[in-house]
Amino acid sequence: MFTTNKISGSVRLALFLSASSVAMYSGAAFAQQETPAAEEKVERISVTGSRIRSANAMSTSPINTIDAVEIEKQQQPEIERVLRVLPGAVPGDNSNVNNGTGGAATISLRGLGSNRNLILVDGKRVVPFNTAGSVDTSTIPTALIDRVEVVTGGASAVYGSDAISGAINFIMKKNFEGVQLDAGHSRTAEADAFTDNIALTIGGNFDDDKGNAVVSFSYYDRDPLLLGQRTLGNYGISTASGGNLSNFQQGIAPIPPTQPLCGQNAPNVVAPGGGSGTTIPTRVGIVGATGTSGQFRDDGSLVIGPTCSAFNFNPYNYYQTPSKRFSGTAIAHWDINDDTTVYGSFNFTNTNVLQQVAPSGIFGNTFMVPVANPFFSDQARSALVTAANNSISQLNGPGLTTWIDGNNNGVVDTPDSLLLSIFRRTVELGPRSTEFNTDQFQLIGGVKGFINDSWAYDVSLQHGETNRVNTNAGYTNVANIANALNASSTTTCNTGGAGCVPINLFGGFGTITPEMAAYASATAFSTTAYQQRVVSAVIDGPIDAVVSPFADTPLAMSFGYEYREESAFFNPDECLKLAPTSCLGGAGGNSLPVGGSFKVNELYGEGKLALVEGKELVDLLELEFGYRHSHFDTVGATGSWKLGLAYRPTDELLVRVMKQKATRAPNVGELYAPLTTNLDNADLDPCSVSNPNISATLRALCISTGQTAAQVGQVNDIVSGQINILSGSNPDSLPNEETANTTTVGFVWSPEFDSIKRAMFSVDYYDINIDGYIGENTAQEILDGCYELGNAAQCAQITRIGGSLNIPGAGVEAYTTNLSYIKTRGVEAAFNFGFDLGDMGMLDFAGNINKYLEVKSLSSPVSSVIDCNGFYGTNCNPQHEIKATQRTTWNMNDLSVSLLWRYLGSIERETAQQAATFEAFRQIGSFSYFDLATSYVASENLTIRFGVDNLFDRDAPVVGGEAGSTSVNNGNTFPGYYDMLGRTYRFGISLKY
């Protein structure tokens, strides 16, 4: 909450009005503001979204405020989890993201992406952690947070680039005195997923109270929760067919393969119908030749035809990723005299996060394998040769060598070699993992004060750095496996040198010996370095000569200059660089170095002018305006502005409207990313065997993208809902800045009632329209644009090899560029009110509800509009049309009991994907969670807290494993949106001296 040593009744009113969309207040927090003396001097203060200090301090843009009391109630040492609850936010990267995590905690306001909201600490930018410019909020010390202010609707005129959807300002405690020790522990009802945190904060005044210094140290430890530790996570449930759903519902364990000698002795191998086709035993096929695909058996025999097993990758993955974090923060200020204050802060954080997925494998990689390979059984060799000769006319298609006729006899036989597409899960190597180890520090120093009685200044310099090492372990080394398969004896490879160990992939579990595994496995490293420097100077004060004839308050202005430079470098090792898929099997593609920087000089000004004040029906009518001119050395000059009106007919009601133009310049990753192969999510290859309804028009389109007539409808479908994409910055068309036109209109009513206390009600409409947004076409959008809409440009982005999209080198082009638009409109309402119960204490109610009216995007004029409002799917992360929270708090003496209701409205599978989705997975009904929080002040020095999240142990919805992108769809549900931990108990203490 706002705290000052000189607060008047008018400031109290301004505070109510500034919080246009209050998230969750406590009654105790309101009570602190109720009795300022009217005759006290009014201190000028500012709110997030403006650098002007004003006695009115009204915000013309909606603001959500979360105070320290609310953070204590939730007992969350991760501030991202507190912000995730806000109805106006959706989860970004977080502890529930496994396959796709960057090992960080990010926020996405209005679902517009974590790179479109600006993260601030005391109005200063926080250094990003990656080349995409995203900020890891886990580096912000929760124990020192006084409040969090979230401004909606663009704030670029005040804070510069990136504040498209708004800004999140973490306001820290600056006058802390004493010693405080906070400790917490949480665990689920299953006695797992433990978290432990401890924070020690020490602060005090010095030099006769002219200065204050505070230091805080914290440690956080989060245990992992594997999918296999929850019943739902043990199944590979198919989103398309519902395969394995009934087994889950009936408590039947995953069914092993029913055919003999088909991986029964291998861990997590199951019958087809739910799981990955990269399994055990090995699946093979001759590239480009239909009718040659088959699967080995445990005894080394090869059966040409349908698969007999799948791999249940789920149990290895995390519902909650493990993490350890150490942090130290120091904040100080010193009043040199009445007009000058020097201030500074330093923060250092070391974070370690581990991501883990199922064992690596050979995911359809292609290898030229001698028919004489010593690990082929006689039966397998004969079956392979027969299948090849039956399809000999399809071998060595245009531009592709799939057969080397070693003896030039015109038929496939033992002296020859064949290009095989191989699918084999290498369980013998253990699970794959990526460890993210990050050091981040930020140093800020400045001086502020008064030029004269009215004008103030603030000059600051800040420097921040992030240094990160990523370690990838447990992967297959595809390059080494290519050598190991090119063998004609069990001891010697034809290529690869003396250290090469031939590998046996042509049988069941255990055919890969420890010696083979040592040569066939790989560990890879990459580093990321980010630096940010900011120089800022701002002055503000009144221009007495400019006064409206209908008001007494003169024009208040703020003028500033900011210089900022940012540089980022990503450096992979040689293994990760290897094209097209790196040496790591199942890593999704290769990585190349990314490096670059940008500089920007900015001038800005903003003003507030009271047009009318103190008149009948016009207590205050205030104009707010601002403009910021930015010059980047990358995209040139850009401009952003704001123009708004705040109308207060009485001291109880505020009506306001704000129009803004916000900008976001492309970040380092968007400007300088080289072209590489990666994975993206897609549902269906319309030209594959999974599509039984191929029309003549579709057949022609399939052929136009690289299939032969014989391959149409015969190649394998996309594996595990993922497809190869060629991504990066198109050097022929680098992105320009994106711009957003935002509008907010709303009112805040803070009435005075005899029986109802602490009342505040607000409603705000917001409209955010981003033009030329920087992004990539999704893989499914490109496939749909070609095969459903017949768009020739998108057909040209599709590359097939052997008719397939699964083979390395095949896939779709999805370059980073400026796309058409993103539109988001909605209404957000909030309320607070309470009752004084006399000897029974106080009862307070607070709530916030957000309803989206529109969430749409369009990549290009020839594409289809993607409507995500109330939908989830391959193109849309879950976007609930309605999301709400409501907190009820009872305070009596030293006891506080509070219940938080979290509501998520019903949501449906994307319309275009409904037909290909199992009926039970086409909709998720509304969800309600209830969290209980209690605290008791046991003594002057000790406070005890206890809480229960998901009080009624509500199970998460089941949607299968291909219902969305892998970053949000994990373990057959959406664990970042719905609770997979189950009922969770929280315990905490605070010792203060």
XYZ file of C-alpha atoms in Angstrom, residues 280-823:
544
model
C 11.159 -49.697 -28.549
C 11.720 -51.856 -30.568
C 12.975 -49.740 -33.459
C 10.748 -48.570 -36.300
C 12.363 -48.197 -39.721
C 11.423 -47.263 -43.247
C 13.246 -46.553 -46.491
C 13.060 -42.831 -47.169
C 10.686 -41.986 -49.999
C 9.491 -45.561 -50.536
C 5.952 -46.419 -49.483
C 5.221 -49.879 -48.160
C 8.678 -50.267 -46.600
C 7.924 -49.145 -43.038
C 8.007 -51.711 -40.285
C 9.012 -52.413 -36.727
C 11.589 -54.767 -35.293
C 10.837 -57.241 -32.544
C 12.833 -57.990 -29.427
C 14.410 -61.042 -31.076
C 15.759 -58.952 -33.968
C 13.126 -59.910 -36.509
C 11.531 -57.221 -38.690
C 7.814 -57.033 -39.448
C 6.790 -54.767 -42.333
C 3.467 -53.160 -41.499
C 1.729 -51.323 -38.638
C 3.499 -50.512 -35.395
C 3.072 -52.784 -32.394
C 4.107 -50.437 -29.567
C 4.319 -46.820 -28.464
C 6.387 -45.099 -25.798
C 4.740 -43.528 -22.770
C 6.988 -40.515 -22.288
C 4.815 -38.866 -19.648
C 6.167 -40.249 -16.342
C 9.638 -38.783 -16.893
C 8.422 -35.205 -17.303
C 7.841 -32.653 -14.561
C 4.596 -31.127 -13.389
C 6.795 -28.921 -11.190
C 10.393 -28.242 -12.124
C 13.014 -28.222 -9.347
C 14.769 -24.964 -8.531
C 17.221 -23.462 -6.083
C 17.700 -19.728 -5.716
C 20.049 -17.544 -3.653
C 19.500 -13.791 -3.585
C 20.983 -10.751 -1.892
C 19.662 -7.197 -2.110
C 20.781 -3.892 -0.620
C 18.837 -0.609 -0.787
C 19.949 2.691 0.720
C 19.286 6.410 0.597
C 20.823 9.390 2.376
C 19.593 12.960 2.622
C 22.622 15.170 2.074
C 20.411 18.119 2.951
C 16.748 19.053 2.780
C 16.907 19.306 -1.013
C 19.254 16.496 -2.069
C 19.077 12.733 -1.616
C 21.430 10.116 -2.964
C 20.132 6.614 -3.376
C 21.231 3.247 -4.666
C 20.458 -0.422 -4.796
C 22.218 -3.658 -5.620
C 20.694 -7.044 -6.320
C 22.406 -10.362 -7.023
C 20.601 -13.618 -7.712
C 21.817 -17.104 -8.569
C 19.090 -19.361 -9.919
C 19.319 -23.032 -10.840
C 16.371 -24.686 -12.620
C 16.276 -28.214 -14.029
C 14.025 -29.326 -16.879
C 13.611 -33.022 -17.682
C 11.849 -34.941 -20.416
C 11.660 -38.560 -21.466
C 14.766 -40.409 -22.675
C 16.276 -39.275 -25.904
C 16.096 -41.224 -29.107
C 16.401 -41.229 -32.830
C 13.338 -39.316 -33.949
C 13.061 -40.159 -37.606
C 16.634 -39.164 -38.398
C 17.920 -40.586 -41.663
C 21.062 -42.706 -41.951
C 22.727 -44.483 -44.847
C 22.963 -48.009 -43.403
C 24.789 -50.934 -45.034
C 22.467 -53.828 -45.743
C 25.323 -55.932 -44.373
C 25.075 -54.256 -40.955
C 26.118 -57.017 -38.511
C 23.197 -56.367 -36.160
C 20.564 -57.158 -38.790
C 19.252 -60.661 -38.280
C 19.060 -62.766 -41.428
C 15.265 -62.483 -41.349
C 15.359 -58.693 -40.909
C 17.872 -58.269 -43.712
C 15.729 -60.398 -46.032
C 12.548 -58.495 -45.111
C 14.228 -55.151 -45.718
C 15.669 -56.218 -49.065
C 12.317 -57.621 -50.198
C 10.481 -54.399 -49.259
C 13.119 -52.304 -51.032
C 12.962 -54.332 -54.238
C 9.141 -54.200 -54.204
C 9.406 -50.396 -54.153
C 12.589 -50.057 -56.216
C 10.989 -47.580 -58.620
C 10.577 -45.129 -55.735
C 14.227 -45.239 -54.683
C 16.614 -42.414 -55.588
C 13.847 -39.961 -56.294
C 14.553 -36.502 -57.690
C 17.374 -34.825 -55.752
C 17.568 -37.550 -53.103
C 19.885 -40.556 -52.850
C 18.151 -43.306 -50.922
C 19.985 -46.340 -52.348
C 23.627 -46.995 -53.074
C 23.908 -49.965 -55.427
C 27.204 -51.288 -54.111
C 27.657 -53.968 -56.773
C 25.838 -52.156 -59.602
C 23.552 -55.110 -60.323
C 20.332 -53.097 -60.423
C 18.688 -54.809 -57.444
C 18.900 -54.234 -53.714
C 21.066 -56.849 -51.997
C 23.654 -57.273 -49.238
C 26.514 -55.187 -50.752
C 24.220 -52.146 -50.957
C 23.287 -49.370 -48.543
C 19.853 -47.877 -47.900
C 18.800 -44.508 -46.520
C 16.671 -45.478 -43.512
C 14.435 -43.305 -41.383
C 14.827 -44.665 -37.850
C 12.679 -44.206 -34.767
C 14.136 -45.657 -31.570
C 13.817 -44.530 -27.967
C 17.245 -44.788 -26.293
C 16.066 -45.582 -22.782
C 19.486 -47.021 -21.982
C 20.879 -43.464 -21.898
C 18.481 -42.236 -19.189
C 16.225 -39.137 -19.329
C 17.089 -35.919 -21.128
C 17.578 -32.794 -19.084
C 18.550 -29.156 -19.383
C 20.010 -27.331 -16.411
C 19.714 -23.539 -16.391
C 22.265 -21.896 -14.104
C 21.946 -18.119 -14.038
C 23.817 -15.315 -12.290
C 22.169 -11.915 -12.490
C 23.026 -8.608 -10.869
C 21.778 -5.059 -11.155
C 23.327 -1.886 -9.730
C 21.450 1.425 -9.584
C 22.699 4.753 -8.298
C 21.198 8.173 -8.427
C 20.597 11.551 -6.894
C 17.281 13.333 -6.567
C 16.015 16.459 -4.937
C 14.620 19.915 -5.514
C 15.830 22.614 -7.847
C 13.613 25.121 -6.055
C 10.468 25.023 -3.953
C 8.427 23.549 -6.790
C 10.656 21.727 -9.269
C 12.272 18.374 -8.532
C 14.857 16.329 -10.361
C 16.019 12.701 -10.477
C 19.208 11.566 -12.226
C 20.211 7.909 -12.214
C 22.580 5.405 -13.754
C 21.980 1.676 -13.825
C 23.897 -1.345 -15.035
C 22.666 -4.926 -15.126
C 24.102 -8.220 -16.332
C 22.847 -11.739 -16.777
C 25.210 -14.659 -17.326
C 23.747 -18.077 -17.914
C 25.038 -21.577 -18.640
C 22.695 -24.222 -20.033
C 23.762 -27.859 -19.792
C 21.986 -30.438 -21.963
C 22.529 -34.024 -20.855
C 21.191 -37.491 -21.613
C 20.838 -36.931 -25.369
C 21.817 -39.171 -28.207
C 24.695 -38.006 -30.383
C 23.169 -38.221 -33.856
C 26.473 -37.648 -35.644
C 28.146 -40.469 -33.730
C 25.178 -42.762 -34.295
C 25.529 -42.164 -38.041
C 29.075 -43.490 -37.784
C 28.030 -46.343 -35.489
C 25.364 -47.531 -37.964
C 27.803 -47.412 -40.865
C 29.380 -50.703 -39.894
C 29.895 -54.143 -41.387
C 31.294 -55.777 -38.262
C 30.416 -55.702 -34.581
C 33.735 -54.118 -33.613
C 34.697 -51.648 -36.342
C 32.889 -48.731 -37.997
C 33.432 -47.793 -41.631
C 33.626 -44.120 -40.576
C 34.258 -42.325 -37.318
C 37.761 -43.479 -36.518
C 39.155 -45.837 -33.951
C 36.918 -44.593 -31.136
C 33.698 -45.470 -32.948
C 31.623 -48.250 -31.390
C 29.068 -49.950 -33.717
C 25.565 -49.767 -32.262
C 22.757 -52.307 -32.250
C 19.413 -50.581 -32.696
C 17.709 -53.572 -34.242
C 16.238 -55.393 -31.281
C 14.610 -54.782 -27.916
C 15.583 -53.028 -24.715
C 19.181 -53.656 -23.736
C 20.661 -54.043 -27.216
C 22.506 -50.752 -26.562
C 25.355 -51.780 -24.268
C 27.073 -49.324 -21.895
C 30.003 -49.082 -24.345
C 27.646 -48.298 -27.217
C 25.787 -45.775 -25.057
C 28.993 -43.985 -24.103
C 29.839 -43.366 -27.763
C 26.243 -42.670 -28.814
C 25.413 -40.113 -26.101
C 26.177 -36.412 -25.893
C 26.276 -33.542 -23.418
C 26.134 -30.021 -24.841
C 26.584 -26.551 -23.387
C 25.517 -23.037 -24.282
C 26.018 -19.669 -22.640
C 23.957 -16.478 -22.666
C 25.194 -13.036 -21.659
C 23.001 -9.939 -21.450
C 24.013 -6.416 -20.508
C 21.801 -3.387 -19.991
C 22.878 0.174 -19.231
C 20.486 3.051 -18.658
C 21.148 6.732 -17.993
C 18.074 8.696 -17.023
C 17.347 12.282 -16.045
C 13.942 13.758 -15.287
C 12.618 17.013 -13.859
C 9.056 17.795 -12.878
C 7.099 20.618 -11.404
C 4.396 23.205 -12.033
C 4.369 25.892 -14.705
C 2.602 28.616 -12.764
C 1.973 30.730 -15.839
C -0.317 28.128 -17.337
C -3.558 27.921 -15.392
C -7.032 27.215 -16.676
C -9.483 30.090 -16.131
C -11.760 27.562 -14.408
C -9.141 26.094 -12.075
C -6.522 27.126 -9.523
C -3.928 24.399 -10.021
C -1.286 25.223 -12.645
C -0.005 22.914 -15.322
C 2.237 20.168 -13.918
C 4.929 18.945 -16.271
C 7.640 16.357 -16.419
C 10.552 16.360 -18.873
C 13.149 13.666 -19.272
C 15.992 12.158 -21.228
C 16.971 8.512 -21.283
C 19.848 6.711 -22.950
C 19.767 2.938 -23.044
C 22.005 0.315 -24.569
C 21.408 -3.403 -24.502
C 23.515 -6.245 -25.822
C 22.957 -9.978 -25.819
C 25.020 -12.947 -26.910
C 24.106 -16.611 -27.125
C 26.944 -19.070 -27.781
C 26.263 -22.793 -28.335
C 29.014 -25.384 -28.434
C 29.960 -27.282 -31.584
C 27.512 -30.091 -30.844
C 24.557 -27.698 -30.803
C 25.697 -25.951 -33.980
C 25.692 -29.094 -36.111
C 23.064 -28.743 -38.882
C 20.291 -29.530 -39.384
C 19.352 -30.924 -35.969
C 22.530 -30.538 -33.853
C 24.229 -33.673 -32.618
C 21.517 -34.092 -29.985
C 18.736 -36.514 -30.818
C 15.361 -35.076 -29.830
C 16.622 -31.566 -29.124
C 14.380 -30.140 -31.837
C 17.032 -28.609 -34.059
C 20.414 -26.984 -34.124
C 21.477 -23.703 -32.557
C 23.777 -21.064 -33.934
C 25.349 -18.072 -32.190
C 23.175 -15.020 -31.674
C 24.792 -11.710 -30.947
C 23.939 -8.090 -31.287
C 23.066 -4.876 -29.557
C 21.039 -1.731 -29.907
C 21.157 1.782 -28.527
C 18.367 4.281 -28.073
C 18.223 7.959 -27.167
C 14.888 9.247 -25.904
C 13.326 12.581 -25.023
C 9.947 12.715 -23.362
C 7.527 15.002 -21.685
C 4.162 14.677 -20.004
C 1.728 16.994 -18.383
C -1.376 17.265 -16.268
C -3.597 20.315 -16.420
C -6.639 20.910 -14.267
C -9.202 22.289 -16.719
C -11.963 22.770 -14.156
C -11.886 22.305 -10.409
C -13.965 23.181 -7.413
C -17.133 23.833 -9.383
C -20.625 22.447 -9.067
C -20.669 18.889 -10.507
C -16.990 19.297 -11.381
C -14.766 18.706 -8.422
C -11.946 18.154 -10.941
C -11.598 17.809 -14.691
C -7.980 17.084 -15.564
C -6.208 16.682 -18.899
C -3.250 14.297 -19.084
C -0.912 14.133 -22.050
C 2.556 12.950 -22.979
C 4.909 12.283 -25.870
C 8.126 10.317 -26.152
C 10.527 10.515 -29.089
C 12.911 7.571 -29.424
C 15.749 7.041 -31.847
C 17.076 3.491 -32.142
C 20.247 2.687 -34.052
C 18.366 -0.316 -35.469
C 14.892 0.827 -36.565
C 15.359 4.587 -36.488
C 12.946 7.093 -35.012
C 9.719 6.073 -33.280
C 7.156 8.005 -31.309
C 4.622 7.216 -28.623
C 2.024 9.403 -26.956
C -0.864 9.494 -24.516
C -3.903 11.735 -24.159
C -6.520 11.358 -21.466
C -9.147 12.990 -19.312
C -9.975 12.407 -15.668
C -13.327 13.749 -14.489
C -14.291 13.785 -10.823
C -17.811 15.194 -10.377
C -17.567 14.604 -6.614
C -14.860 13.366 -4.314
C -16.465 9.893 -4.489
C -16.500 9.320 -8.254
C -13.852 9.340 -10.941
C -14.572 8.894 -14.655
C -11.615 8.613 -17.007
C -10.577 7.899 -20.550
C -7.104 7.389 -21.998
C -5.841 7.004 -25.568
C -2.257 5.909 -26.126
C 0.107 4.869 -28.834
C 2.672 2.399 -27.535
C 5.665 0.902 -29.295
C 7.983 -2.074 -29.043
C 11.238 -2.134 -30.960
C 12.565 -5.556 -32.011
C 14.877 -7.152 -29.473
C 18.265 -8.734 -30.096
C 16.839 -12.180 -30.711
C 14.332 -10.856 -33.236
C 16.960 -8.888 -35.135
C 19.960 -11.160 -35.129
C 18.755 -14.769 -34.839
C 20.354 -16.973 -37.541
C 18.269 -19.428 -39.530
C 18.045 -22.743 -37.701
C 15.839 -25.814 -37.518
C 13.570 -26.168 -34.487
C 10.328 -27.814 -33.420
C 6.857 -26.284 -33.368
C 3.462 -27.720 -32.547
C 1.051 -28.993 -35.183
C -1.895 -31.371 -35.202
C -2.021 -33.035 -38.585
C -0.195 -33.455 -41.855
C -3.188 -33.401 -44.247
C -1.156 -35.342 -46.843
C -0.364 -38.227 -44.471
C -1.876 -41.605 -43.780
C -3.854 -40.033 -40.905
C -6.135 -38.189 -43.342
C -8.598 -40.629 -44.962
C -10.425 -37.867 -46.870
C -8.004 -36.583 -49.482
C -9.855 -34.780 -52.255
C -8.532 -34.187 -55.749
C -7.791 -30.567 -54.847
C -5.870 -31.558 -51.735
C -3.988 -34.250 -53.662
C -2.785 -31.625 -56.134
C -1.661 -29.354 -53.296
C 0.226 -32.230 -51.639
C 2.037 -32.949 -54.897
C 2.835 -29.247 -55.312
C 4.675 -29.280 -51.974
C 6.976 -32.179 -52.853
C 5.051 -35.444 -52.708
C 4.807 -37.929 -55.537
C 1.376 -39.234 -56.455
C 2.218 -42.540 -54.754
C 3.214 -40.811 -51.507
C -0.010 -38.834 -51.071
C -1.886 -40.269 -48.086
C 0.828 -42.873 -47.449
C 3.566 -41.121 -45.436
C 3.592 -41.124 -41.633
C 1.799 -38.319 -39.825
C 3.491 -35.720 -37.615
C 5.165 -37.353 -34.615
C 4.084 -36.394 -31.062
C 2.308 -33.240 -32.244
C 5.541 -31.544 -33.339
C 6.999 -30.555 -36.684
C 10.294 -29.184 -37.960
C 10.387 -25.459 -38.686
C 13.079 -23.237 -40.140
C 13.111 -20.193 -37.918
C 15.152 -17.065 -37.380
C 15.480 -13.496 -38.614
C 14.974 -13.290 -42.350
C 17.980 -11.252 -43.521
C 15.967 -9.983 -46.487
C 13.186 -8.626 -44.287
C 14.247 -7.694 -40.753
C 11.364 -6.695 -38.481
C 10.498 -3.095 -37.721
C 8.928 -1.842 -34.504
C 5.398 -2.861 -33.631
C 2.867 -0.258 -32.556
C -0.238 -0.464 -30.422
C -3.206 1.843 -30.235
C -4.787 1.454 -26.828
C -7.949 2.858 -25.312
C -9.160 2.589 -21.737
C -12.444 3.998 -20.415
C -13.748 3.499 -16.916
C -14.919 4.815 -13.579
C -14.027 4.403 -9.923
C -16.594 4.948 -7.189
C -15.532 5.144 -3.547
C -18.743 5.965 -1.665
C -19.122 6.766 2.008
C -21.710 4.636 3.829
C -22.572 4.448 7.513
C -22.724 0.668 7.633
C -20.395 -0.269 4.765
C -16.756 0.662 5.214
C -13.732 0.821 2.944
C -15.904 0.761 -0.183
C -14.531 1.041 -3.711
C -16.013 -0.117 -7.029
C -14.507 0.202 -10.477
C -15.223 -0.822 -14.069
C -12.761 -0.353 -16.930
C -12.971 -1.103 -20.634
C -9.701 -1.672 -22.505
C -8.929 -2.027 -26.199
C -5.387 -2.917 -27.335
C -4.714 -3.162 -31.071
C -1.147 -4.100 -32.056
C -0.248 -3.475 -35.694
C 2.725 -5.127 -37.367
C 3.380 -7.381 -34.414
C 6.679 -9.226 -34.461
C 6.331 -12.975 -34.572
C 6.219 -16.110 -36.644
C 3.477 -18.008 -38.393
C 2.643 -21.146 -36.465
C 3.433 -24.392 -38.228
C -0.219 -25.437 -38.254
C -1.231 -22.059 -39.670
C 1.146 -22.587 -42.594
C -0.154 -26.104 -43.195
C -3.765 -24.912 -43.030
C -3.042 -21.923 -45.242
C -1.682 -24.197 -47.930
C -3.843 -27.303 -47.744
C -7.147 -25.728 -46.667
C -6.971 -22.242 -48.201
C -4.767 -23.112 -51.170
C -2.450 -20.179 -50.496
C 0.489 -20.579 -52.886
C 2.779 -18.390 -50.744
C 2.268 -20.636 -47.742
C 2.610 -23.783 -49.858
C 6.019 -22.441 -50.885
C 7.012 -22.403 -47.199
C 6.610 -26.207 -46.960
C 9.514 -28.543 -47.703
C 9.106 -32.311 -47.885
C 11.773 -34.980 -48.122
C 10.632 -38.331 -49.381
C 7.127 -36.940 -49.161
C 7.447 -36.625 -45.378
C 7.548 -33.722 -42.945
C 9.311 -35.814 -40.283
C 12.699 -36.294 -41.896
C 15.454 -33.852 -40.866
C 15.621 -31.049 -43.400
C 11.893 -31.257 -44.053
C 9.365 -28.917 -42.436
C 8.047 -25.379 -42.850
C 9.619 -21.936 -42.980
C 8.496 -19.715 -40.102
C 10.706 -16.636 -40.114
C 10.509 -13.798 -37.608
C 8.870 -10.825 -39.283
C 6.172 -8.194 -38.880
C 2.759 -9.828 -39.053
C -0.630 -8.155 -39.380
C -2.265 -7.574 -36.012
C -3.229 -8.720 -32.540
C -6.420 -7.357 -30.991
